[in-house]
Amino acid sequence: MRFYGLDESDLDKVFHLPTTTFIGGQESALPLREIIRRLEMAYCQHIGVEFMFINDLEQCQWIRQKFETPGILQFTNEEKRTLLARLVRSTRFEEFLQRKWSSEKRFGLEGCEVLIPALKTIIDKSSENGVDYVIMGMPHRGRLNVLANVIRKELEQIFCQFDSKLEAADEGSGDVKYHLGMYHRRINRVTDRNITLSLVANPSHLEAADPVVMGKTKAEQFYCGDTEGKKVMSILLHGDAAFAGQGIVYETFHLSDLPSYTTHGTVHVVVNNQIGFTTDPRMARSSPYPTDVARVVNAPIFHVNADDPEAVMYVCKVAAEWRSTFHKDVVVDLVCYRRNGHNEMDEPMFTQPLMYKQIRKQKPVLQKYAEVLVSQGVVNQPEYEEEISKYDKICEEAFTRSKDEKILHIKHWLDSPWPGFFTLDGQPRSMTCPSTGLTEDILTHIGNVASSVPVENFTIHGGLSRILKTRGELVKNRTVDWALAEYMAFGSLLKEGIHIRLSGQDVERGTFSHRHHVLHDQNVDKRTCIPMNHLWPNQAPYTVCNSSLSEYGVLGFELGFAMASPNALVLWEAQFGDFHNTAQCIIDQFICPGQAKWVRQNGIVLLLPHGMEGMGPEHSSARPERFLQMCNDDPDVLPDLKEANFDINQLYDCNWVVVNCSTPGNFFHVLRRQILLPFRKPLIIFTPKSLLRHPEARSSFDEMLPGTHFQRVIPEDGPAAQNPENVKRLLFCTGKVYYDLTRERKARDMAEQVAITRIEQLSPFPFDLLLQEVQKYPNAELAWCQEEHKNQGYYDYVKPRLRTTINRAKPVWYAGRDPAAAPATGNKKTHLTELQRLLDTAFDLDAFKKFS
């Protein structure tokens, strides 16, 4: 750490720091990190720079030159007046809100008003260096101020959010004002260049938006060909406690320099108010500084006193220059305070009485800086007061206009608009979906490329040669397995100009060694080939990338990537389905309710390997019950089944789509449907493991030709369907268990007595097709069969909807495993015993009579 701007009296204080303190009446030695913290907080009057850990001499010398050159911290009078005007806006905005709505939560910026000129300085300098798009993420503190004075959201749109009588007009449920985002394109007045600013909506989970912002930034860079991050950049704001305490910060930093994830440098700004809600730094972190996590990527860290606006502005300029020069992350630590409690209704004196006695003695930074400029003759008192009056008048006029707002439009706060997507020739797009089938020529061409090496003198592994040969034989036989079906879906969309990005742990090869989308030369180090990028002359690019061993960060990143454009298929695959639970925050706060909260559609696809195969509790279940529990349909209401385009309207109204395909052909169709729909919804796919190589899990080209579609339900097509009146039991199931059931049915010679119907799309629930199935078998008992435990899987979701479908005319019985705490047993014998028991129940025609 090096400190800049200390005078002799400061140094004298440093050398006479007390090294002990009294805690609870006992003298206690202060740890070194506390001494360092007090040095920083109490005595560092200007700037402290951490860079000695950086192992690049050029970068270290660059930093030294920026801070050790004499007279470097000089500002012109015009720059000082601009800084004062920005401080006026930042300060008076908060004061205006406090006067008008003193009893409302707004998570104001008091104590760090310098943040607004700091952000504007970073944006100004970046714009000067060629950046024309800045994507931002931040927690709730100061968000309204950033929206008003950085993004330039209309003030009346902000003020009307405080009106409790305002009616909601948009679809969805909305969100509180200090979580909302914004997208705005305007002129940067300092550089006279166009600048686009996007502030991503954020839940209360403080750092959750970090990877989302990074992913959106990466996507915008990708689509405009900005391979070095010179046009699009990101700024992330943090609180000190969250920056040190939230693991997602670490995950996001570790994405910063990975080839398929780098955004070529992010400027991190930490609002370090030296407290986390009510928790002291001593209790909140083990490191000397809240910013120490940034050391892992050799990011320079600039600590600066937030009550010294000129020092802050200089540091922010240097941070923007660093990012422009080295395309690496940089951290600005604004050492400040929080004048109020956690929110405006909170009493901080309960827990930090001495700290807040000192804070209440502090002059606001605007007053301090104005006094300095008046004493320097840069402005006079009347000019300063006129600047205040001018902004106060702007606020009052906007407040008057805000009273005319009667309806709340959340879409005005949209952070990622898709201009032109929702209309065709000026009219809303038709609520229909064309056939997802392809011509045989296209299927054959893609299959041939998938089973070959399109690069000369490229040596692949012998085992892979056998895999490609098998693929070629499948193509000759007009058949696809799971890997080939995926290949054909992807390849055809690339032909249609749709960019595809597949990300996750080990996705290039596939966890189960089935995909092999990246070939490795066995004789040349790091020489690879992606055949998917050799399909067509003018195809869209295919990106497939192994991720770091992260779920939370990577899923958030891919969600952000999918936000940027509707004309891309963005997929995240979990190594095993249950691993998604470490990314639960992204699923719960962004993917599931994102459209309802923020009117923001997103077409991300989650591929979650799932299936009970005796591999133990951790690699079996993708927890389908959790996704189904969060579906927004009503189990007790039968929709209007005669509605035109019923299936498409169902998809439009749902919050996400949940499927469990039993055939490669249906998997192919659902991937293509995801893009051909006239809107975007998240798609959750429970993908197979053993079915990847199951000899019966094959689909014919005939199931994928023009005119074919995704089958929401696959009905029985065997002997039972020929004589439906003789069927005694109709089994409903989904996914892999179908193959167990058909094997058992064949062994028992019950093909005419038991019909098996597969529900491929679980949500939205296919009421219309299942009603047809039930009516087809008038004498059959109805039973739901699953391999998951009764309190897990699909049963609690399917049963009430099936009952609603048939107007509760019959019971819906259960055949499956008993309730359990763990998703699966770790004992292979127990697994097989449980499987046989559920099959016995499914085919014992007397099994349910005792309950009748």
Short mmCIF file of C-alpha atoms in Angstrom, two decimals, residues 195-426:
data_model
loop_
_atom_site.label_atom_id
_atom_site.label_comp_id
_atom_site.label_asym_id
_atom_site.label_seq_id
_atom_site.Cartn_x
_atom_site.Cartn_y
_atom_site.Cartn_z
CA ILE A 195 -23.23 6.98 -25.27
CA THR A 196 -25.61 4.14 -24.41
CA LEU A 197 -26.09 3.40 -20.73
CA SER A 198 -27.78 0.30 -19.33
CA LEU A 199 -28.32 -0.32 -15.62
CA VAL A 200 -29.29 -3.96 -15.08
CA ALA A 201 -32.20 -4.68 -12.74
CA ASN A 202 -31.11 -6.33 -9.51
CA PRO A 203 -32.78 -8.24 -6.68
CA SER A 204 -31.93 -7.63 -3.03
CA HIS A 205 -29.16 -10.22 -3.32
CA LEU A 206 -26.49 -7.58 -3.42
CA GLU A 207 -23.83 -9.01 -5.74
CA ALA A 208 -26.07 -11.33 -7.75
CA ALA A 209 -26.09 -9.06 -10.78
CA ASP A 210 -22.28 -9.05 -11.15
CA PRO A 211 -22.01 -12.02 -13.53
CA VAL A 212 -25.24 -10.99 -15.29
CA VAL A 213 -23.68 -7.64 -16.17
CA MET A 214 -20.52 -9.38 -17.34
CA GLY A 215 -22.49 -11.74 -19.57
CA LYS A 216 -24.54 -8.95 -21.11
CA THR A 217 -21.35 -6.97 -21.72
CA LYS A 218 -19.69 -9.96 -23.37
CA ALA A 219 -22.71 -10.44 -25.63
CA GLU A 220 -22.83 -6.80 -26.70
CA GLN A 221 -19.12 -6.93 -27.46
CA PHE A 222 -19.62 -10.15 -29.43
CA TYR A 223 -22.48 -8.85 -31.56
CA CYS A 224 -20.69 -5.63 -32.52
CA GLY A 225 -17.37 -7.36 -33.21
CA ASP A 226 -15.64 -5.63 -30.30
CA THR A 227 -12.96 -8.25 -29.69
CA GLU A 228 -10.86 -6.02 -27.41
CA GLY A 229 -13.54 -4.29 -25.36
CA LYS A 230 -12.86 -0.89 -26.90
CA LYS A 231 -16.53 -0.09 -27.61
CA VAL A 232 -18.47 -1.80 -24.81
CA MET A 233 -17.51 -1.92 -21.14
CA SER A 234 -18.98 -2.68 -17.74
CA ILE A 235 -18.98 -0.85 -14.41
CA LEU A 236 -19.90 -2.74 -11.26
CA LEU A 237 -20.80 -1.02 -8.00
CA HIS A 238 -20.44 -2.80 -4.68
CA GLY A 239 -20.87 -2.27 -0.96
CA ASP A 240 -17.87 -2.98 1.26
CA ALA A 241 -19.49 -5.77 3.29
CA ALA A 242 -20.94 -7.53 0.25
CA PHE A 243 -17.73 -7.21 -1.77
CA ALA A 244 -15.82 -9.02 0.96
CA GLY A 245 -18.56 -11.41 2.02
CA GLN A 246 -20.29 -12.65 -1.11
CA GLY A 247 -18.63 -15.56 -2.89
CA ILE A 248 -20.11 -14.57 -6.23
CA VAL A 249 -17.64 -11.67 -6.29
CA TYR A 250 -14.77 -14.16 -6.32
CA GLU A 251 -16.47 -16.29 -8.99
CA THR A 252 -17.00 -13.24 -11.18
CA PHE A 253 -13.40 -12.10 -10.84
CA HIS A 254 -12.26 -15.53 -11.95
CA LEU A 255 -14.26 -15.20 -15.16
CA SER A 256 -12.60 -11.90 -15.98
CA ASP A 257 -9.64 -13.26 -17.92
CA LEU A 258 -11.03 -16.51 -19.34
CA PRO A 259 -11.13 -16.53 -23.16
CA SER A 260 -14.86 -17.13 -23.59
CA TYR A 261 -15.89 -14.93 -20.67
CA THR A 262 -13.53 -11.96 -20.55
CA THR A 263 -15.02 -8.51 -21.07
CA HIS A 264 -11.53 -6.98 -21.29
CA GLY A 265 -11.68 -5.19 -17.99
CA THR A 266 -14.37 -4.04 -15.58
CA VAL A 267 -14.20 -0.94 -13.42
CA HIS A 268 -15.34 -1.87 -9.90
CA VAL A 269 -16.44 0.95 -7.60
CA VAL A 270 -16.83 0.05 -3.92
CA VAL A 271 -19.03 2.32 -1.80
CA ASN A 272 -17.11 1.63 1.38
CA ASN A 273 -19.29 3.07 4.14
CA GLN A 274 -17.44 0.96 6.71
CA ILE A 275 -20.48 -0.94 7.88
CA GLY A 276 -22.67 -3.78 6.65
CA PHE A 277 -26.27 -3.10 7.75
CA THR A 278 -25.38 -3.20 11.49
CA THR A 279 -22.13 -5.20 11.32
CA ASP A 280 -18.71 -3.69 11.98
CA PRO A 281 -15.89 -4.48 9.53
CA ARG A 282 -14.10 -6.34 12.36
CA MET A 283 -16.94 -8.85 12.33
CA ALA A 284 -17.54 -8.80 8.57
CA ARG A 285 -14.22 -9.84 7.10
CA SER A 286 -10.84 -11.34 7.93
CA SER A 287 -8.87 -9.26 5.42
CA PRO A 288 -7.46 -5.78 6.09
CA TYR A 289 -9.49 -4.27 3.27
CA PRO A 290 -12.89 -5.18 1.82
CA THR A 291 -11.30 -5.06 -1.63
CA ASP A 292 -8.61 -7.70 -1.03
CA VAL A 293 -10.52 -10.24 -3.13
CA ALA A 294 -9.45 -8.27 -6.22
CA ARG A 295 -5.83 -9.23 -5.61
CA VAL A 296 -6.54 -12.70 -7.04
CA VAL A 297 -6.58 -11.25 -10.57
CA ASN A 298 -3.82 -8.66 -10.00
CA ALA A 299 -6.29 -5.78 -10.23
CA PRO A 300 -4.89 -2.49 -8.89
CA ILE A 301 -6.89 -1.12 -5.98
CA PHE A 302 -7.25 2.61 -5.44
CA HIS A 303 -8.44 3.62 -1.95
CA VAL A 304 -9.63 7.21 -1.90
CA ASN A 305 -11.21 9.49 0.65
CA ALA A 306 -14.75 10.16 -0.59
CA ASP A 307 -14.75 13.55 1.17
CA ASP A 308 -11.99 14.68 -1.22
CA PRO A 309 -13.90 15.03 -4.51
CA GLU A 310 -10.89 16.03 -6.58
CA ALA A 311 -8.89 13.01 -5.41
CA VAL A 312 -11.88 10.82 -6.29
CA MET A 313 -12.13 12.33 -9.76
CA TYR A 314 -8.45 11.80 -10.41
CA VAL A 315 -8.55 8.19 -9.26
CA CYS A 316 -11.60 7.53 -11.47
CA LYS A 317 -9.80 8.97 -14.49
CA VAL A 318 -6.83 6.74 -13.78
CA ALA A 319 -9.12 3.71 -13.38
CA ALA A 320 -10.74 4.39 -16.77
CA GLU A 321 -7.32 4.86 -18.35
CA TRP A 322 -6.05 1.62 -16.80
CA ARG A 323 -8.96 -0.31 -18.25
CA SER A 324 -8.46 1.30 -21.66
CA THR A 325 -4.69 0.66 -21.61
CA PHE A 326 -4.45 -2.85 -20.14
CA HIS A 327 -8.00 -4.22 -20.61
CA LYS A 328 -7.99 -5.61 -17.10
CA ASP A 329 -10.13 -5.13 -14.00
CA VAL A 330 -9.51 -2.23 -11.63
CA VAL A 331 -11.04 -1.32 -8.25
CA VAL A 332 -11.88 2.11 -6.84
CA ASP A 333 -12.53 1.99 -3.09
CA LEU A 334 -14.52 5.06 -2.05
CA VAL A 335 -13.86 5.31 1.68
CA CYS A 336 -16.99 7.06 2.89
CA TYR A 337 -19.76 6.70 5.45
CA ARG A 338 -23.51 6.11 5.57
CA ARG A 339 -25.27 9.11 7.07
CA ASN A 340 -28.53 7.26 7.76
CA GLY A 341 -29.21 3.71 8.84
CA HIS A 342 -29.49 0.76 6.47
CA ASN A 343 -32.56 2.54 5.15
CA GLU A 344 -34.21 5.83 6.03
CA MET A 345 -36.42 4.17 8.65
CA ASP A 346 -33.54 2.39 10.40
CA GLU A 347 -31.89 3.66 13.62
CA PRO A 348 -28.09 3.15 13.43
CA MET A 349 -27.45 4.45 16.98
CA PHE A 350 -28.72 1.14 18.38
CA THR A 351 -25.57 -0.63 17.23
CA GLN A 352 -22.96 2.03 16.28
CA PRO A 353 -23.56 4.90 18.71
CA LEU A 354 -20.04 6.40 18.70
CA MET A 355 -19.66 6.06 14.94
CA TYR A 356 -22.93 7.89 14.32
CA LYS A 357 -22.15 10.64 16.80
CA GLN A 358 -19.09 11.35 14.65
CA ILE A 359 -21.07 11.06 11.41
CA ARG A 360 -23.62 13.61 12.59
CA LYS A 361 -20.81 16.08 13.15
CA GLN A 362 -19.57 15.61 9.58
CA LYS A 363 -20.24 18.39 7.10
CA PRO A 364 -21.72 17.06 3.85
CA VAL A 365 -19.14 16.78 1.10
CA LEU A 366 -20.98 19.33 -1.04
CA GLN A 367 -20.71 21.96 1.68
CA LYS A 368 -17.04 21.19 2.24
CA TYR A 369 -16.15 21.38 -1.43
CA ALA A 370 -18.21 24.51 -2.04
CA GLU A 371 -16.37 26.26 0.78
CA VAL A 372 -13.04 25.23 -0.77
CA LEU A 373 -13.99 26.56 -4.21
CA VAL A 374 -15.36 29.81 -2.78
CA SER A 375 -12.13 30.31 -0.83
CA GLN A 376 -10.15 29.65 -4.02
CA GLY A 377 -12.27 32.13 -5.97
CA VAL A 378 -13.37 29.45 -8.44
CA VAL A 379 -17.02 30.28 -7.71
CA ASN A 380 -18.67 32.83 -5.48
CA GLN A 381 -21.46 32.22 -3.00
CA PRO A 382 -24.28 33.57 -5.21
CA GLU A 383 -23.15 31.34 -8.11
CA TYR A 384 -23.15 28.33 -5.82
CA GLU A 385 -26.61 29.14 -4.49
CA GLU A 386 -27.89 29.70 -8.01
CA GLU A 387 -26.68 26.21 -9.02
CA ILE A 388 -28.62 24.77 -6.11
CA SER A 389 -31.76 26.76 -6.94
CA LYS A 390 -31.59 25.72 -10.57
CA TYR A 391 -31.57 22.01 -9.75
CA ASP A 392 -34.19 22.41 -7.02
CA LYS A 393 -36.45 24.01 -9.62
CA ILE A 394 -35.88 21.11 -12.02
CA CYS A 395 -36.92 18.69 -9.28
CA GLU A 396 -40.02 20.69 -8.33
CA GLU A 397 -41.18 20.91 -11.94
CA ALA A 398 -40.65 17.18 -12.40
CA PHE A 399 -42.56 16.56 -9.18
CA THR A 400 -45.51 18.54 -10.52
CA ARG A 401 -45.46 16.57 -13.77
CA SER A 402 -45.25 13.30 -11.85
CA LYS A 403 -48.70 13.94 -10.39
CA ASP A 404 -50.14 13.54 -13.88
CA GLU A 405 -48.86 9.95 -14.03
CA LYS A 406 -51.75 7.62 -13.24
CA ILE A 407 -50.37 4.36 -14.61
CA LEU A 408 -47.10 2.62 -13.86
CA HIS A 409 -45.30 1.26 -16.91
CA ILE A 410 -42.50 -1.08 -15.86
CA LYS A 411 -41.47 -1.37 -19.52
CA HIS A 412 -40.19 2.21 -19.24
CA TRP A 413 -37.54 0.76 -16.91
CA LEU A 414 -36.47 -2.03 -19.26
CA ASP A 415 -32.71 -2.63 -19.16
CA SER A 416 -32.44 -4.73 -22.33
CA PRO A 417 -34.93 -3.75 -25.05
CA TRP A 418 -35.13 -5.83 -28.24
CA PRO A 419 -36.22 -3.32 -30.89
CA GLY A 420 -37.99 -4.93 -33.83
CA PHE A 421 -38.30 -8.41 -32.34
CA PHE A 422 -41.90 -8.25 -31.20
CA THR A 423 -43.25 -6.81 -34.46
CA LEU A 424 -43.20 -7.85 -38.10
CA ASP A 425 -43.81 -5.18 -40.75
CA GLY A 426 -45.02 -2.86 -38.01
#
